[in-house]
mmCIF file of C-alpha atoms in Angstrom:
data_model
loop_
_atom_site.group_PDB
_atom_site.id
_atom_site.type_symbol
_atom_site.label_atom_id
_atom_site.label_comp_id
_atom_site.label_asym_id
_atom_site.label_seq_id
_atom_site.Cartn_x
_atom_site.Cartn_y
_atom_site.Cartn_z
ATOM 1 C CA UNK A 1 -228.543 -91.871 -116.430
ATOM 2 C CA UNK A 2 -228.234 -95.395 -117.852
ATOM 3 C CA UNK A 3 -228.621 -96.421 -121.448
ATOM 4 C CA UNK A 4 -232.148 -96.272 -122.840
ATOM 5 C CA UNK A 5 -233.842 -99.707 -122.680
ATOM 6 C CA UNK A 6 -234.790 -101.483 -125.910
ATOM 7 C CA UNK A 7 -238.309 -102.457 -124.836
ATOM 8 C CA UNK A 8 -240.024 -99.183 -125.860
ATOM 9 C CA UNK A 9 -242.598 -100.029 -128.527
ATOM 10 C CA UNK A 10 -242.165 -97.299 -131.123
ATOM 11 C CA UNK A 11 -244.181 -99.316 -133.632
ATOM 12 C CA UNK A 12 -247.305 -98.004 -131.914
ATOM 13 C CA UNK A 13 -248.326 -94.415 -131.027
ATOM 14 C CA UNK A 14 -246.883 -92.993 -127.831
ATOM 15 C CA UNK A 15 -250.268 -92.260 -126.270
ATOM 16 C CA UNK A 16 -253.178 -94.567 -125.445
ATOM 17 C CA UNK A 17 -255.368 -94.709 -128.582
ATOM 18 C CA UNK A 18 -258.372 -95.991 -126.637
ATOM 19 C CA UNK A 19 -258.909 -92.487 -125.214
ATOM 20 C CA UNK A 20 -259.881 -89.292 -127.029
ATOM 21 C CA UNK A 21 -257.022 -87.333 -125.458
ATOM 22 C CA UNK A 22 -254.519 -89.976 -126.513
ATOM 23 C CA UNK A 23 -255.749 -89.972 -130.103
ATOM 24 C CA UNK A 24 -255.803 -86.156 -130.186
ATOM 25 C CA UNK A 25 -252.204 -85.885 -128.935
ATOM 26 C CA UNK A 26 -251.087 -88.484 -131.464
ATOM 27 C CA UNK A 27 -252.678 -86.793 -134.472
ATOM 28 C CA UNK A 28 -251.671 -83.288 -133.413
ATOM 29 C CA UNK A 29 -248.093 -84.578 -133.329
ATOM 30 C CA UNK A 30 -248.398 -86.395 -136.664
ATOM 31 C CA UNK A 31 -249.779 -83.302 -138.424
ATOM 32 C CA UNK A 32 -247.468 -80.751 -136.757
ATOM 33 C CA UNK A 33 -246.666 -78.243 -139.575
ATOM 34 C CA UNK A 34 -243.355 -77.374 -137.943
ATOM 35 C CA UNK A 35 -241.951 -80.641 -139.278
ATOM 36 C CA UNK A 36 -242.032 -79.094 -142.762
ATOM 37 C CA UNK A 37 -239.260 -76.731 -141.681
ATOM 38 C CA UNK A 38 -236.818 -79.503 -140.793
ATOM 39 C CA UNK A 39 -233.738 -79.851 -142.974
ATOM 40 C CA UNK A 40 -232.750 -82.976 -144.858
ATOM 41 C CA UNK A 41 -229.964 -83.585 -142.344
ATOM 42 C CA UNK A 42 -232.423 -83.447 -139.429
ATOM 43 C CA UNK A 43 -234.745 -85.896 -141.167
ATOM 44 C CA UNK A 44 -231.878 -88.293 -141.862
ATOM 45 C CA UNK A 45 -230.718 -88.036 -138.241
ATOM 46 C CA UNK A 46 -234.199 -88.979 -137.023
ATOM 47 C CA UNK A 47 -234.337 -91.897 -139.467
ATOM 48 C CA UNK A 48 -230.978 -93.182 -138.230
ATOM 49 C CA UNK A 49 -232.098 -92.992 -134.597
ATOM 50 C CA UNK A 50 -235.303 -94.934 -135.316
ATOM 51 C CA UNK A 51 -233.693 -97.559 -137.551
ATOM 52 C CA UNK A 52 -230.802 -98.088 -135.136
ATOM 53 C CA UNK A 53 -233.165 -98.476 -132.196
ATOM 54 C CA UNK A 54 -235.251 -101.033 -134.071
ATOM 55 C CA UNK A 55 -232.036 -102.897 -134.833
ATOM 56 C CA UNK A 56 -231.115 -102.938 -131.134
ATOM 57 C CA UNK A 57 -228.604 -100.087 -131.231
ATOM 58 C CA UNK A 58 -229.202 -97.125 -128.920
ATOM 59 C CA UNK A 59 -227.686 -93.770 -129.859
ATOM 60 C CA UNK A 60 -225.415 -92.693 -126.960
ATOM 61 C CA UNK A 61 -227.099 -90.235 -124.600
ATOM 62 C CA UNK A 62 -230.512 -90.697 -126.226
ATOM 63 C CA UNK A 63 -233.501 -90.007 -123.954
ATOM 64 C CA UNK A 64 -236.996 -91.448 -124.294
ATOM 65 C CA UNK A 65 -238.435 -88.050 -125.277
ATOM 66 C CA UNK A 66 -235.788 -87.703 -127.980
ATOM 67 C CA UNK A 67 -236.568 -91.192 -129.252
ATOM 68 C CA UNK A 68 -240.267 -90.429 -129.552
ATOM 69 C CA UNK A 69 -239.509 -87.094 -131.214
ATOM 70 C CA UNK A 70 -237.295 -88.864 -133.749
ATOM 71 C CA UNK A 71 -240.017 -91.468 -134.325
ATOM 72 C CA UNK A 72 -242.652 -88.843 -135.141
ATOM 73 C CA UNK A 73 -240.269 -86.825 -137.320
ATOM 74 C CA UNK A 74 -239.383 -90.039 -139.176
ATOM 75 C CA UNK A 75 -243.055 -90.946 -139.605
ATOM 76 C CA UNK A 76 -243.836 -87.443 -140.869
ATOM 77 C CA UNK A 77 -241.388 -87.602 -143.765
ATOM 78 C CA UNK A 78 -240.840 -91.253 -144.764
ATOM 79 C CA UNK A 79 -243.290 -93.828 -146.085
ATOM 80 C CA UNK A 80 -243.831 -96.552 -143.451
ATOM 81 C CA UNK A 81 -243.753 -99.426 -145.974
ATOM 82 C CA UNK A 82 -241.346 -98.338 -148.700
ATOM 83 C CA UNK A 83 -239.066 -96.173 -146.539
ATOM 84 C CA UNK A 84 -238.825 -93.537 -149.279
ATOM 85 C CA UNK A 85 -238.956 -89.841 -148.444
ATOM 86 C CA UNK A 86 -242.398 -88.435 -149.184
ATOM 87 C CA UNK A 87 -242.695 -85.321 -151.367
ATOM 88 C CA UNK A 88 -243.160 -82.211 -149.197
ATOM 89 C CA UNK A 89 -246.834 -81.474 -149.906
ATOM 90 C CA UNK A 90 -247.754 -85.145 -149.558
ATOM 91 C CA UNK A 91 -246.667 -85.362 -145.931
ATOM 92 C CA UNK A 92 -249.169 -85.366 -143.072
ATOM 93 C CA UNK A 93 -247.457 -82.277 -141.665
ATOM 94 C CA UNK A 94 -248.490 -80.385 -144.815
ATOM 95 C CA UNK A 95 -252.178 -81.183 -144.426
ATOM 96 C CA UNK A 96 -253.092 -78.186 -142.267
ATOM 97 C CA UNK A 97 -251.399 -75.374 -144.242
ATOM 98 C CA UNK A 98 -252.240 -76.871 -147.651
ATOM 99 C CA UNK A 99 -255.877 -77.608 -146.876
ATOM 100 C CA UNK A 100 -256.377 -74.218 -145.220
ATOM 101 C CA UNK A 101 -254.998 -72.437 -148.284
ATOM 102 C CA UNK A 102 -256.916 -74.468 -150.866
ATOM 103 C CA UNK A 103 -260.173 -74.432 -148.895
ATOM 104 C CA UNK A 104 -259.926 -70.680 -148.382
ATOM 105 C CA UNK A 105 -259.420 -70.125 -152.102
ATOM 106 C CA UNK A 106 -262.324 -72.413 -153.066
ATOM 107 C CA UNK A 107 -264.624 -70.539 -150.678
ATOM 108 C CA UNK A 108 -263.415 -67.142 -151.891
ATOM 109 C CA UNK A 109 -263.288 -67.658 -155.664
ATOM 110 C CA UNK A 110 -266.563 -69.487 -156.253
ATOM 111 C CA UNK A 111 -268.384 -66.932 -158.398
ATOM 112 C CA UNK A 112 -266.513 -67.150 -161.722
ATOM 113 C CA UNK A 113 -266.276 -70.318 -163.797
ATOM 114 C CA UNK A 114 -262.505 -70.168 -164.528
ATOM 115 C CA UNK A 115 -261.594 -69.828 -160.839
ATOM 116 C CA UNK A 116 -264.027 -72.596 -159.875
ATOM 117 C CA UNK A 117 -262.424 -74.949 -162.397
ATOM 118 C CA UNK A 118 -258.886 -73.943 -161.381
ATOM 119 C CA UNK A 119 -259.275 -74.406 -157.621
ATOM 120 C CA UNK A 120 -261.208 -77.653 -157.941
ATOM 121 C CA UNK A 121 -258.374 -78.920 -160.148
ATOM 122 C CA UNK A 122 -255.777 -77.754 -157.600
ATOM 123 C CA UNK A 123 -257.668 -79.487 -154.794
ATOM 124 C CA UNK A 124 -257.929 -82.808 -156.591
ATOM 125 C CA UNK A 125 -254.292 -82.604 -157.709
ATOM 126 C CA UNK A 126 -253.275 -82.127 -154.099
ATOM 127 C CA UNK A 127 -255.478 -85.062 -153.062
ATOM 128 C CA UNK A 128 -253.839 -87.255 -155.699
ATOM 129 C CA UNK A 129 -250.368 -86.391 -154.370
ATOM 130 C CA UNK A 130 -251.446 -87.159 -150.791
ATOM 131 C CA UNK A 131 -253.101 -90.443 -151.772
ATOM 132 C CA UNK A 132 -250.068 -91.591 -153.719
ATOM 133 C CA UNK A 133 -247.619 -90.493 -151.023
ATOM 134 C CA UNK A 134 -249.536 -92.394 -148.339
ATOM 135 C CA UNK A 135 -250.465 -95.449 -150.402
ATOM 136 C CA UNK A 136 -250.772 -98.807 -148.705
ATOM 137 C CA UNK A 137 -247.950 -101.298 -148.936
ATOM 138 C CA UNK A 138 -250.457 -104.191 -148.859
ATOM 139 C CA UNK A 139 -252.495 -102.853 -151.775
ATOM 140 C CA UNK A 140 -250.207 -100.553 -153.807
ATOM 141 C CA UNK A 141 -251.720 -98.046 -156.225
ATOM 142 C CA UNK A 142 -250.697 -98.446 -159.850
ATOM 143 C CA UNK A 143 -250.086 -95.470 -162.110
ATOM 144 C CA UNK A 144 -253.199 -96.401 -164.095
ATOM 145 C CA UNK A 145 -255.391 -96.539 -161.003
ATOM 146 C CA UNK A 146 -254.004 -93.244 -159.777
ATOM 147 C CA UNK A 147 -254.623 -91.592 -163.147
ATOM 148 C CA UNK A 148 -258.173 -92.948 -163.368
ATOM 149 C CA UNK A 149 -259.013 -91.782 -159.855
ATOM 150 C CA UNK A 150 -257.445 -88.362 -160.452
ATOM 151 C CA UNK A 151 -259.247 -87.694 -163.744
ATOM 152 C CA UNK A 152 -262.570 -89.049 -162.426
ATOM 153 C CA UNK A 153 -262.459 -87.091 -159.166
ATOM 154 C CA UNK A 154 -261.422 -83.873 -160.907
ATOM 155 C CA UNK A 155 -264.140 -84.268 -163.537
ATOM 156 C CA UNK A 156 -266.739 -85.077 -160.889
ATOM 157 C CA UNK A 157 -265.756 -82.122 -158.704
ATOM 158 C CA UNK A 158 -265.729 -79.633 -161.579
ATOM 159 C CA UNK A 159 -268.994 -80.942 -163.048
ATOM 160 C CA UNK A 160 -270.695 -80.800 -159.652
ATOM 161 C CA UNK A 161 -269.386 -77.304 -158.933
ATOM 162 C CA UNK A 162 -270.377 -75.890 -162.335
ATOM 163 C CA UNK A 163 -273.741 -77.683 -162.349
ATOM 164 C CA UNK A 164 -274.700 -76.424 -158.906
ATOM 165 C CA UNK A 165 -273.317 -72.980 -159.709
ATOM 166 C CA UNK A 166 -275.680 -72.676 -162.665
ATOM 167 C CA UNK A 167 -278.622 -73.892 -160.578
ATOM 168 C CA UNK A 168 -277.996 -71.396 -157.789
ATOM 169 C CA UNK A 169 -277.834 -68.255 -159.928
ATOM 170 C CA UNK A 170 -281.340 -67.232 -158.928
ATOM 171 C CA UNK A 171 -281.116 -68.447 -155.348
ATOM 172 C CA UNK A 172 -279.893 -66.534 -152.270
ATOM 173 C CA UNK A 173 -276.103 -65.930 -152.217
ATOM 174 C CA UNK A 174 -275.749 -68.181 -149.171
ATOM 175 C CA UNK A 175 -276.749 -71.223 -151.228
ATOM 176 C CA UNK A 176 -273.986 -70.514 -153.753
ATOM 177 C CA UNK A 177 -271.385 -70.498 -150.986
ATOM 178 C CA UNK A 178 -272.072 -74.195 -150.347
ATOM 179 C CA UNK A 179 -271.146 -75.205 -153.914
ATOM 180 C CA UNK A 180 -267.435 -75.864 -153.070
ATOM 181 C CA UNK A 181 -268.448 -78.144 -150.199
ATOM 182 C CA UNK A 182 -270.837 -80.109 -152.425
ATOM 183 C CA UNK A 183 -268.127 -80.463 -155.079
ATOM 184 C CA UNK A 184 -265.592 -81.753 -152.562
ATOM 185 C CA UNK A 185 -268.142 -84.221 -151.145
ATOM 186 C CA UNK A 186 -268.913 -85.532 -154.647
ATOM 187 C CA UNK A 187 -265.206 -85.880 -155.440
ATOM 188 C CA UNK A 188 -264.608 -87.892 -152.259
ATOM 189 C CA UNK A 189 -267.409 -90.276 -153.207
ATOM 190 C CA UNK A 190 -265.627 -90.898 -156.522
ATOM 191 C CA UNK A 191 -261.963 -90.614 -155.592
ATOM 192 C CA UNK A 192 -261.663 -92.804 -152.494
ATOM 193 C CA UNK A 193 -263.342 -95.973 -153.873
ATOM 194 C CA UNK A 194 -261.300 -95.676 -157.082
ATOM 195 C CA UNK A 195 -258.044 -95.114 -155.208
ATOM 196 C CA UNK A 196 -258.713 -98.178 -153.050
ATOM 197 C CA UNK A 197 -260.319 -100.395 -155.679
ATOM 198 C CA UNK A 198 -257.710 -103.106 -155.182
ATOM 199 C CA UNK A 199 -258.844 -103.443 -151.557
ATOM 200 C CA UNK A 200 -262.399 -103.920 -152.832
ATOM 201 C CA UNK A 201 -261.153 -106.675 -155.119
ATOM 202 C CA UNK A 202 -258.845 -108.667 -152.828
ATOM 203 C CA UNK A 203 -259.869 -107.396 -149.375
ATOM 204 C CA UNK A 204 -257.831 -105.994 -146.506
ATOM 205 C CA UNK A 205 -255.821 -107.923 -143.888
ATOM 206 C CA UNK A 206 -257.757 -109.061 -140.822
ATOM 207 C CA UNK A 207 -255.791 -109.692 -137.630
ATOM 208 C CA UNK A 208 -256.487 -111.045 -134.171
ATOM 209 C CA UNK A 209 -255.818 -109.235 -130.895
ATOM 210 C CA UNK A 210 -252.153 -110.284 -131.024
ATOM 211 C CA UNK A 211 -251.713 -108.816 -134.501
ATOM 212 C CA UNK A 212 -251.520 -112.178 -136.279
ATOM 213 C CA UNK A 213 -253.066 -112.121 -139.742
ATOM 214 C CA UNK A 214 -256.121 -114.328 -140.158
ATOM 215 C CA UNK A 215 -256.774 -113.591 -143.825
ATOM 216 C CA UNK A 216 -258.272 -110.936 -146.092
ATOM 217 C CA UNK A 217 -261.816 -109.578 -146.061
ATOM 218 C CA UNK A 218 -263.651 -107.762 -148.872
ATOM 219 C CA UNK A 219 -266.560 -106.994 -146.523
ATOM 220 C CA UNK A 220 -264.190 -105.252 -144.113
ATOM 221 C CA UNK A 221 -262.724 -103.267 -147.021
ATOM 222 C CA UNK A 222 -266.183 -102.087 -148.108
ATOM 223 C CA UNK A 223 -267.084 -101.054 -144.580
ATOM 224 C CA UNK A 224 -263.760 -99.281 -144.086
ATOM 225 C CA UNK A 225 -263.937 -97.376 -147.370
ATOM 226 C CA UNK A 226 -267.529 -96.305 -146.675
ATOM 227 C CA UNK A 227 -266.451 -94.985 -143.281
ATOM 228 C CA UNK A 228 -263.528 -93.132 -144.854
ATOM 229 C CA UNK A 229 -265.827 -91.428 -147.381
ATOM 230 C CA UNK A 230 -268.236 -90.322 -144.651
ATOM 231 C CA UNK A 231 -265.420 -89.151 -142.391
ATOM 232 C CA UNK A 232 -263.782 -87.152 -145.209
ATOM 233 C CA UNK A 233 -267.070 -85.387 -145.905
ATOM 234 C CA UNK A 234 -267.655 -84.708 -142.199
ATOM 235 C CA UNK A 235 -264.093 -83.427 -141.832
ATOM 236 C CA UNK A 236 -264.808 -80.820 -144.506
ATOM 237 C CA UNK A 237 -267.880 -79.462 -142.703
ATOM 238 C CA UNK A 238 -266.091 -77.193 -140.171
ATOM 239 C CA UNK A 239 -263.969 -75.549 -142.882
ATOM 240 C CA UNK A 240 -266.410 -75.506 -145.806
ATOM 241 C CA UNK A 241 -269.955 -75.506 -144.404
ATOM 242 C CA UNK A 242 -269.710 -73.287 -141.328
ATOM 243 C CA UNK A 243 -267.705 -70.298 -142.735
ATOM 244 C CA UNK A 244 -270.303 -69.580 -145.489
ATOM 245 C CA UNK A 245 -272.967 -69.071 -142.827
ATOM 246 C CA UNK A 246 -270.667 -66.822 -140.791
ATOM 247 C CA UNK A 247 -269.569 -64.760 -143.805
ATOM 248 C CA UNK A 248 -273.126 -64.365 -145.059
ATOM 249 C CA UNK A 249 -274.129 -63.026 -141.645
ATOM 250 C CA UNK A 250 -271.128 -60.676 -141.392
ATOM 251 C CA UNK A 251 -271.648 -59.265 -144.876
ATOM 252 C CA UNK A 252 -275.081 -58.100 -143.815
ATOM 253 C CA UNK A 253 -273.542 -56.054 -141.013
ATOM 254 C CA UNK A 254 -272.712 -52.383 -141.534
ATOM 255 C CA UNK A 255 -268.973 -52.677 -140.907
ATOM 256 C CA UNK A 256 -268.485 -55.021 -143.869
ATOM 257 C CA UNK A 257 -270.559 -53.034 -146.326
ATOM 258 C CA UNK A 258 -268.688 -50.922 -148.849
ATOM 259 C CA UNK A 259 -269.735 -47.318 -148.767
ATOM 260 C CA UNK A 260 -269.933 -45.226 -151.869
ATOM 261 C CA UNK A 261 -269.645 -41.461 -151.720
ATOM 262 C CA UNK A 262 -270.171 -39.504 -154.925
ATOM 263 C CA UNK A 263 -268.361 -36.156 -154.947
ATOM 264 C CA UNK A 264 -268.618 -33.521 -157.671
ATOM 265 C CA UNK A 265 -265.888 -31.012 -158.429
ATOM 266 C CA UNK A 266 -267.188 -27.435 -158.002
ATOM 267 C CA UNK A 267 -267.903 -25.749 -161.291
ATOM 268 C CA UNK A 268 -267.467 -28.875 -163.404
ATOM 269 C CA UNK A 269 -269.904 -31.397 -164.739
ATOM 270 C CA UNK A 270 -267.761 -34.478 -164.221
ATOM 271 C CA UNK A 271 -267.460 -36.201 -160.871
ATOM 272 C CA UNK A 272 -265.512 -38.946 -159.169
ATOM 273 C CA UNK A 273 -266.364 -41.705 -156.758
ATOM 274 C CA UNK A 274 -264.645 -42.467 -153.517
ATOM 275 C CA UNK A 275 -264.961 -46.094 -152.455
#
């Protein structure tokens, strides 16, 4: 085999993003949780391969599949603009395990006020780490903006959760199960615009078909942020709106009901319960 050519465009995703299958393969690769298990040496090796290739130097014996693997490993751990290594839980590869854990806890511990407050705080803290770790190089987030967004989103989520929790005390249990979803939706409506307020002020870059920048657009920023808010809320529906319906149905079935058998000891007045 000859040396790998230098005309492979690793600046763009490997698969055609104009098709659903291409986008799915790209994002499944980006969010692959197995990348969290890679050592620091493996991450550095992938970074060297990518940076050398971009500089016109091909690692001896490198194949195209290995190049693309290195590219996605590099993208999973290093910020695309600053080049710094992203904290573990802020990486895209941590999204699935972290969100599954936090969402599961919010849906499970929604009855008591302390656990509601704690898990809403954990969720918004995680969101703040992710937002900071994946901040834009064109519109960087300042510490003040990050703090304002974090405090506002956490306050909004907790207030929404506790307010709805108090309103649903006398309603069917199913309604109470939707409180975490409503709190997350409210937090997204607060958090995302605050985190990207600079884009609302100065706009986002607008490019032509060749990628040449034409200027900045505030209108495009508003449209993009609105779409992000809606998509974040819709993304939470499968994990936070569907399971409550399923669990409410299952809990009404006999095999999930807890049986209580009261047994009395012969010749004694006291008894004990078997659960």
